[in-house]
Amino acid sequence: MTAQWIDGKVIAATLREKVARQAAHYKSMHGQQAGLAVVLVGNDPASQVYVRSKIKMTTEAGLRSIEHVLPAETAEADLLALVEKLNADPTVDGILVQLPLPPQINADKVIAAIHPDKDVDGFHPVNVGRLATGTGGLVPCTPLGSLMLLKTVQPDLSGLEAIVLGRSNIVGKPMAQLLLAESCTVTVAHSRSRDLPALCRRADIVVAAVGRPEMVRGDWIKAGAIVIDVGINRVPDPASGEGKTKLVGDVAFAEAAAKASFITPVPGGVGPMTIACLLANCLKAAAMRRGWESPVF
Ligand code: NDP
């Protein structure tokens, strides 16, 4: 079997168009754009690139982008004060504080300070609880995007065996909750799990989020399984020249594609969905605050 690619770029572009249409509708109803505030502390180059991309796509989708760039030595109290200000600002519908934060700032404290209804990353403990109890709320963007990709090729996931490799708060755990809510039988594996290959071979759905380049091999994949590769790893690429690098996922793509029915590429799979889901979450947050049922999801 040779897997078909799940094209995250195309699916994310379609979602962004949908958000843009609804954002225009929202503006016509409320007289102002939904607003997304992004806070960047310090000058981590990867975060700067990511934040620039978020700002560009926010504006392109017809949402208002509000940026706060703070120096690396910002005190925790000053960041918390900014979050409070954004919480109270009626023109701000979504707040995203870019992680990682400098060492003097406790990220958990900052996440907990964001109002749950403006928490477009879905990391606030209230939203974690809402996801776990199936009571709505804002869902973390990467797992949400991963689920959307999955459902483009398999709309009904009920009864399927799924394995999530990784148990982080931002990817693995919420991904497992989403799959459970879809009535999958879910295994969550991590660095202490025994015999990962055997666990994976049982699964109809494999979601890899370990941050280990090409760890999941082709012979871990059951014939016909669907593989969602969340991993983004930069590795040396001597074939392209000395000092060159390339991005690879957590799955050995060619090997796994020979066994799977569908697979996401890296880059161009889950990555583009993350920002598209952030925009959708911002619109959803704006709509929820005004009692308007957002049709994005
Ligand atoms: P974390 O480092 O927070 O978590 C990694 C998880 O993988 C942990 O639960 C860890 O287990 C587990 N793990 C690590 N090594 C192994 C191993 N050898 N065998 C089994 N499990 C292992 O990473 P994130 O969840 O933040 O990210 C995971 C990947 O997804 C990364 O490549 C990251 O770059 C990517 N990512 C991509 C995004 C996108 O937009 N596409 C967004 C966010 C992340 P334990 O808990 O036991 O330590």
CSV table of C-alpha atoms and ligand atoms in Angstrom, one decimal:
chain,number,residue,atom,x,y,z
A,1,MET,CA,0.0,0.0,0.0
A,2,THR,CA,1.2,3.5,-0.7
A,3,ALA,CA,-0.4,6.1,1.5
A,4,GLN,CA,-2.2,9.2,0.2
A,5,TRP,CA,-0.9,12.4,1.6
A,6,ILE,CA,-3.2,14.5,3.8
A,7,ASP,CA,-2.4,18.0,2.4
A,8,GLY,CA,-2.4,20.3,5.5
A,9,LYS,CA,-1.5,23.3,3.4
A,10,VAL,CA,-4.7,23.0,1.3
A,11,ILE,CA,-6.9,22.1,4.2
A,12,ALA,CA,-5.5,24.9,6.3
A,13,ALA,CA,-6.1,27.4,3.5
A,14,THR,CA,-9.7,26.3,3.2
A,15,LEU,CA,-10.2,26.8,7.0
A,16,ARG,CA,-8.6,30.2,6.9
A,17,GLU,CA,-10.9,31.2,4.0
A,18,LYS,CA,-13.9,30.0,6.1
A,19,VAL,CA,-12.6,32.0,9.1
A,20,ALA,CA,-12.2,35.1,6.8
A,21,ARG,CA,-15.8,34.8,5.6
A,22,GLN,CA,-17.1,34.5,9.1
A,23,ALA,CA,-14.8,37.3,10.4
A,24,ALA,CA,-16.3,39.6,7.8
A,25,HIS,CA,-19.8,38.6,8.9
A,26,TYR,CA,-18.8,39.1,12.5
A,27,LYS,CA,-17.6,42.6,11.7
A,28,SER,CA,-20.7,43.5,9.9
A,29,MET,CA,-22.8,42.4,12.9
A,30,HIS,CA,-20.7,43.9,15.6
A,31,GLY,CA,-19.2,46.9,13.9
A,32,GLN,CA,-15.7,45.9,14.8
A,33,GLN,CA,-13.2,43.2,14.0
A,34,ALA,CA,-12.5,40.3,16.3
A,35,GLY,CA,-9.1,41.1,17.9
A,36,LEU,CA,-6.2,38.7,18.6
A,37,ALA,CA,-3.5,39.9,21.0
A,38,VAL,CA,-0.1,38.2,20.7
A,39,VAL,CA,2.5,38.8,23.3
A,40,LEU,CA,6.1,37.9,22.6
A,41,VAL,CA,8.7,38.2,25.4
A,42,GLY,CA,12.4,38.2,24.3
A,43,ASN,CA,14.0,37.5,21.0
A,44,ASP,CA,14.0,33.8,20.4
A,45,PRO,CA,14.4,33.6,16.6
A,46,ALA,CA,12.0,30.7,16.1
A,47,SER,CA,9.3,32.4,18.2
A,48,GLN,CA,9.9,35.7,16.2
A,49,VAL,CA,9.4,33.9,12.9
A,50,TYR,CA,6.3,32.1,14.2
A,51,VAL,CA,4.8,35.3,15.6
A,52,ARG,CA,5.4,37.2,12.4
A,53,SER,CA,3.6,34.5,10.5
A,54,LYS,CA,0.7,34.6,13.0
A,55,ILE,CA,0.3,38.3,12.7
A,56,LYS,CA,0.3,38.2,8.8
A,57,MET,CA,-2.3,35.4,8.7
A,58,THR,CA,-4.4,37.2,11.4
A,59,THR,CA,-4.6,40.3,9.3
A,60,GLU,CA,-5.2,38.4,6.1
A,61,ALA,CA,-8.2,36.6,7.7
A,62,GLY,CA,-9.7,40.0,8.6
A,63,LEU,CA,-9.1,39.8,12.3
A,64,ARG,CA,-7.4,42.7,14.1
A,65,SER,CA,-3.9,41.9,15.2
A,66,ILE,CA,-2.6,43.5,18.4
A,67,GLU,CA,1.1,42.9,19.1
A,68,HIS,CA,3.1,43.4,22.3
A,69,VAL,CA,6.8,42.7,22.1
A,70,LEU,CA,8.5,42.8,25.5
A,71,PRO,CA,12.2,42.7,26.3
A,72,ALA,CA,13.8,39.3,27.4
A,73,GLU,CA,14.4,40.7,31.0
A,74,THR,CA,10.7,41.6,31.5
A,75,ALA,CA,9.6,40.8,35.1
A,76,GLU,CA,6.9,38.2,35.6
A,77,ALA,CA,4.7,40.9,37.4
A,78,ASP,CA,4.9,43.2,34.4
A,79,LEU,CA,3.8,40.4,32.0
A,80,LEU,CA,0.9,39.5,34.4
A,81,ALA,CA,-0.1,43.1,34.5
A,82,LEU,CA,-0.2,43.2,30.7
A,83,VAL,CA,-2.3,40.0,30.6
A,84,GLU,CA,-4.8,41.6,33.1
A,85,LYS,CA,-5.0,44.7,30.9
A,86,LEU,CA,-5.8,42.5,27.8
A,87,ASN,CA,-8.3,40.5,29.8
A,88,ALA,CA,-10.2,43.7,30.6
A,89,ASP,CA,-9.9,45.2,27.1
A,90,PRO,CA,-13.3,44.7,25.3
A,91,THR,CA,-11.7,45.0,21.9
A,92,VAL,CA,-9.4,42.0,22.6
A,93,ASP,CA,-11.1,38.6,22.0
A,94,GLY,CA,-8.1,36.3,22.1
A,95,ILE,CA,-4.9,36.4,24.0
A,96,LEU,CA,-1.8,34.4,23.1
A,97,VAL,CA,1.4,34.5,25.0
A,98,GLN,CA,4.1,32.9,22.9
A,99,LEU,CA,6.0,30.1,24.7
A,100,PRO,CA,8.7,29.5,25.7
A,101,LEU,CA,9.0,32.3,28.2
A,102,PRO,CA,12.3,33.5,29.7
A,103,PRO,CA,13.4,31.6,32.8
A,104,GLN,CA,12.4,34.4,35.3
A,105,ILE,CA,8.7,33.9,34.2
A,106,ASN,CA,6.6,31.0,35.4
A,107,ALA,CA,4.6,30.0,32.3
A,108,ASP,CA,1.9,28.2,34.2
A,109,LYS,CA,1.2,31.3,36.2
A,110,VAL,CA,0.9,33.4,33.0
A,111,ILE,CA,-1.4,30.8,31.4
A,112,ALA,CA,-3.6,30.7,34.5
A,113,ALA,CA,-3.8,34.5,34.4
A,114,ILE,CA,-5.4,34.6,30.9
A,115,HIS,CA,-9.2,34.8,31.0
A,116,PRO,CA,-10.4,31.3,30.0
A,117,ASP,CA,-12.8,32.8,27.5
A,118,LYS,CA,-9.9,34.6,25.7
A,119,ASP,CA,-7.5,31.7,26.0
A,120,VAL,CA,-7.2,30.9,22.3
A,121,ASP,CA,-4.3,28.4,22.9
A,122,GLY,CA,-6.7,26.4,25.1
A,123,PHE,CA,-4.0,25.9,27.8
A,124,HIS,CA,-5.8,27.4,30.8
A,125,PRO,CA,-6.8,24.8,33.4
A,126,VAL,CA,-10.5,25.7,32.9
A,127,ASN,CA,-10.3,24.9,29.2
A,128,VAL,CA,-8.3,21.7,30.0
A,129,GLY,CA,-11.2,20.7,32.3
A,130,ARG,CA,-13.8,21.7,29.7
A,131,LEU,CA,-12.1,19.5,27.1
A,132,ALA,CA,-11.9,16.6,29.6
A,133,THR,CA,-15.5,16.8,30.5
A,134,GLY,CA,-16.8,17.5,27.0
A,135,THR,CA,-18.3,20.9,28.0
A,136,GLY,CA,-17.1,23.1,25.2
A,137,GLY,CA,-14.4,25.7,25.6
A,138,LEU,CA,-11.3,26.5,23.6
A,139,VAL,CA,-9.2,23.5,22.4
A,140,PRO,CA,-5.4,23.6,21.8
A,141,CYS,CA,-4.7,24.4,18.2
A,142,THR,CA,-2.3,21.7,17.2
A,143,PRO,CA,-4.4,18.7,18.4
A,144,LEU,CA,-7.5,20.4,17.0
A,145,GLY,CA,-5.9,20.8,13.6
A,146,SER,CA,-4.6,17.2,13.8
A,147,LEU,CA,-8.2,16.0,14.4
A,148,MET,CA,-9.5,18.0,11.5
A,149,LEU,CA,-6.9,16.5,9.2
A,150,LEU,CA,-7.9,13.0,10.4
A,151,LYS,CA,-11.6,13.7,9.8
A,152,THR,CA,-11.0,14.8,6.3
A,153,VAL,CA,-10.1,11.2,5.4
A,154,GLN,CA,-12.1,9.3,8.1
A,155,PRO,CA,-15.2,11.3,9.2
A,156,ASP,CA,-16.4,8.6,11.6
A,157,LEU,CA,-13.6,7.6,14.1
A,158,SER,CA,-15.9,5.7,16.4
A,159,GLY,CA,-14.5,2.4,17.7
A,160,LEU,CA,-11.1,2.8,16.0
A,161,GLU,CA,-7.9,2.1,18.0
A,162,ALA,CA,-5.8,5.1,18.3
A,163,ILE,CA,-2.3,5.6,19.8
A,164,VAL,CA,-1.0,9.0,20.7
A,165,LEU,CA,2.8,9.0,21.1
A,166,GLY,CA,3.6,11.8,23.6
A,167,ARG,CA,1.7,13.1,26.7
A,168,SER,CA,2.6,16.8,26.7
A,169,ASN,CA,-0.1,19.3,27.9
A,170,ILE,CA,-0.1,21.1,24.6
A,171,VAL,CA,-0.3,18.2,22.2
A,172,GLY,CA,-0.4,14.6,23.5
A,173,LYS,CA,-3.0,14.9,26.3
A,174,PRO,CA,-5.5,17.1,24.5
A,175,MET,CA,-5.1,15.0,21.4
A,176,ALA,CA,-6.0,11.9,23.4
A,177,GLN,CA,-9.0,13.7,24.9
A,178,LEU,CA,-10.2,14.7,21.4
A,179,LEU,CA,-9.9,11.1,20.1
A,180,LEU,CA,-11.7,9.8,23.2
A,181,ALA,CA,-14.5,12.3,22.5
A,182,GLU,CA,-14.7,10.8,19.0
A,183,SER,CA,-15.2,7.4,20.6
A,184,CYS,CA,-11.8,6.0,19.7
A,185,THR,CA,-10.1,3.5,22.0
A,186,VAL,CA,-7.1,5.5,23.0
A,187,THR,CA,-3.6,4.5,24.1
A,188,VAL,CA,-1.3,7.3,25.3
A,189,ALA,CA,2.3,6.3,25.1
A,190,HIS,CA,5.4,8.1,26.4
A,191,SER,CA,9.1,7.7,27.2
A,192,ARG,CA,8.3,5.1,29.9
A,193,SER,CA,6.0,3.0,27.7
A,194,ARG,CA,7.2,-0.5,27.0
A,195,ASP,CA,7.4,-1.9,23.4
A,196,LEU,CA,6.2,1.1,21.5
A,197,PRO,CA,6.4,-0.8,18.1
A,198,ALA,CA,3.9,-3.4,19.4
A,199,LEU,CA,1.6,-0.8,20.8
A,200,CYS,CA,1.6,1.1,17.5
A,201,ARG,CA,1.0,-2.0,15.4
A,202,ARG,CA,-2.4,-2.4,17.0
A,203,ALA,CA,-3.5,1.1,16.0
A,204,ASP,CA,-5.8,2.2,13.2
A,205,ILE,CA,-4.7,5.8,13.9
A,206,VAL,CA,-1.1,6.8,14.9
A,207,VAL,CA,-0.5,10.4,16.2
A,208,ALA,CA,3.2,11.0,16.7
A,209,ALA,CA,4.1,13.9,19.0
A,210,VAL,CA,7.4,13.0,20.6
A,211,GLY,CA,9.9,15.4,19.1
A,212,ARG,CA,12.2,12.6,18.1
A,213,PRO,CA,13.2,12.7,14.4
A,214,GLU,CA,11.8,9.8,12.4
A,215,MET,CA,11.4,7.6,15.5
A,216,VAL,CA,8.3,5.8,14.3
A,217,ARG,CA,9.5,3.3,11.7
A,218,GLY,CA,7.5,1.7,8.9
A,219,ASP,CA,7.3,-1.7,10.6
A,220,TRP,CA,5.5,0.0,13.5
A,221,ILE,CA,2.6,0.8,11.3
A,222,LYS,CA,-0.4,-1.5,10.7
A,223,ALA,CA,-1.3,-1.9,7.0
A,224,GLY,CA,-3.9,0.7,6.2
A,225,ALA,CA,-3.5,2.8,9.3
A,226,ILE,CA,-3.8,6.6,9.3
A,227,VAL,CA,-0.6,8.4,10.4
A,228,ILE,CA,-0.7,12.0,11.7
A,229,ASP,CA,2.9,13.3,12.3
A,230,VAL,CA,2.9,16.3,14.6
A,231,GLY,CA,6.7,16.4,15.0
A,232,ILE,CA,8.8,19.2,13.6
A,233,ASN,CA,12.5,18.4,13.9
A,234,ARG,CA,15.4,20.2,12.2
A,235,VAL,CA,18.1,17.8,11.3
A,236,PRO,CA,21.4,18.0,9.2
A,237,ASP,CA,20.9,17.5,5.5
A,238,PRO,CA,24.3,16.7,4.1
A,239,ALA,CA,22.8,15.7,0.7
A,240,SER,CA,21.8,19.4,0.2
A,241,GLY,CA,25.3,20.7,1.0
A,242,GLU,CA,27.5,21.2,4.0
A,243,GLY,CA,25.8,22.8,7.0
A,244,LYS,CA,22.4,22.5,5.4
A,245,THR,CA,19.4,21.3,7.4
A,246,LYS,CA,15.9,20.1,6.7
A,247,LEU,CA,12.7,19.5,8.6
A,248,VAL,CA,11.5,16.0,9.4
A,249,GLY,CA,8.7,14.7,11.5
A,250,ASP,CA,8.6,12.1,14.2
A,251,VAL,CA,7.7,9.4,11.6
A,252,ALA,CA,10.1,7.9,9.0
A,253,PHE,CA,7.9,9.2,6.2
A,254,ALA,CA,8.8,6.9,3.2
A,255,GLU,CA,8.7,3.7,5.3
A,256,ALA,CA,5.4,4.6,7.0
A,257,ALA,CA,3.8,5.8,3.7
A,258,ALA,CA,4.5,2.3,2.3
A,259,LYS,CA,2.2,0.8,5.0
A,260,ALA,CA,-0.4,3.5,5.8
A,261,SER,CA,-3.5,4.4,4.0
A,262,PHE,CA,-3.1,8.2,4.7
A,263,ILE,CA,-0.2,10.1,6.1
A,264,THR,CA,0.6,13.8,6.8
A,265,PRO,CA,3.9,15.1,5.4
A,266,VAL,CA,6.4,17.3,7.3
A,267,PRO,CA,6.4,20.1,6.5
A,268,GLY,CA,3.0,20.8,5.1
A,269,GLY,CA,0.9,18.6,7.3
A,270,VAL,CA,-0.1,19.5,10.9
A,271,GLY,CA,2.0,22.7,10.9
A,272,PRO,CA,-0.2,24.9,8.7
A,273,MET,CA,-3.3,23.8,10.7
A,274,THR,CA,-2.0,25.2,13.9
A,275,ILE,CA,-2.2,28.8,12.9
A,276,ALA,CA,-5.5,28.3,11.0
A,277,CYS,CA,-7.0,26.8,14.2
A,278,LEU,CA,-5.7,29.7,16.2
A,279,LEU,CA,-7.6,32.1,14.0
A,280,ALA,CA,-10.7,29.9,14.2
A,281,ASN,CA,-10.3,29.9,18.0
A,282,CYS,CA,-10.1,33.7,18.1
A,283,LEU,CA,-13.3,34.0,16.1
A,284,LYS,CA,-14.9,31.4,18.3
A,285,ALA,CA,-13.9,33.3,21.4
A,286,ALA,CA,-15.3,36.5,20.0
A,287,ALA,CA,-18.5,34.8,19.1
A,288,MET,CA,-18.9,33.1,22.4
A,289,ARG,CA,-18.4,36.3,24.4
A,290,ARG,CA,-21.3,37.9,22.4
A,291,GLY,CA,-23.5,34.8,22.6
A,292,TRP,CA,-23.2,34.2,18.9
A,293,GLU,CA,-22.9,30.5,18.0
A,294,SER,CA,-19.7,30.4,15.8
A,295,PRO,CA,-20.2,28.2,12.8
A,296,VAL,CA,-16.4,27.7,12.3
A,297,PHE,CA,-16.4,24.2,13.8
B,1,NDP,P1,7.3,17.6,24.6
B,1,NDP,O1,8.8,17.5,24.6
B,1,NDP,O2,6.6,18.5,25.5
B,1,NDP,O3,6.7,16.2,24.8
B,1,NDP,C1,7.2,15.1,24.2
B,1,NDP,C2,6.5,13.8,24.6
B,1,NDP,O4,7.1,12.7,23.9
B,1,NDP,C3,6.7,13.5,26.1
B,1,NDP,O5,5.4,13.1,26.6
B,1,NDP,C4,7.7,12.4,26.2
B,1,NDP,O6,7.5,11.5,27.2
B,1,NDP,C5,7.5,11.7,24.8
B,1,NDP,N1,8.7,11.1,24.4
B,1,NDP,C6,9.9,11.6,24.2
B,1,NDP,N2,10.8,10.7,23.8
B,1,NDP,C7,10.1,9.6,23.6
B,1,NDP,C8,10.5,8.3,23.3
B,1,NDP,N3,11.7,8.0,22.9
B,1,NDP,N4,9.5,7.3,23.3
B,1,NDP,C9,8.3,7.6,23.7
B,1,NDP,N5,7.9,8.8,24.0
B,1,NDP,C10,8.8,9.8,24.0
B,1,NDP,O7,6.9,17.9,23.1
B,1,NDP,P2,5.6,18.6,22.4
B,1,NDP,O8,4.4,17.8,22.8
B,1,NDP,O9,5.6,20.1,22.7
B,1,NDP,O10,5.9,18.5,20.9
B,1,NDP,C11,6.1,17.2,20.3
B,1,NDP,C12,6.5,17.4,18.9
B,1,NDP,O11,5.5,18.1,18.2
B,1,NDP,C13,7.8,18.2,18.7
B,1,NDP,O12,8.5,17.7,17.5
B,1,NDP,C14,7.3,19.6,18.4
B,1,NDP,O13,8.2,20.4,17.6
B,1,NDP,C15,6.0,19.3,17.6
B,1,NDP,N6,5.0,20.4,17.6
B,1,NDP,C16,4.5,20.7,16.5
B,1,NDP,C17,3.5,21.7,16.4
B,1,NDP,C18,2.9,22.0,15.1
B,1,NDP,O14,2.3,23.1,15.0
B,1,NDP,N7,3.0,21.1,14.1
B,1,NDP,C19,3.1,22.4,17.6
B,1,NDP,C20,3.6,21.9,18.8
B,1,NDP,C21,4.6,20.9,18.8
B,1,NDP,P3,7.6,11.8,28.7
B,1,NDP,O15,6.4,12.6,29.1
B,1,NDP,O16,7.7,10.5,29.4
B,1,NDP,O17,8.9,12.6,28.9
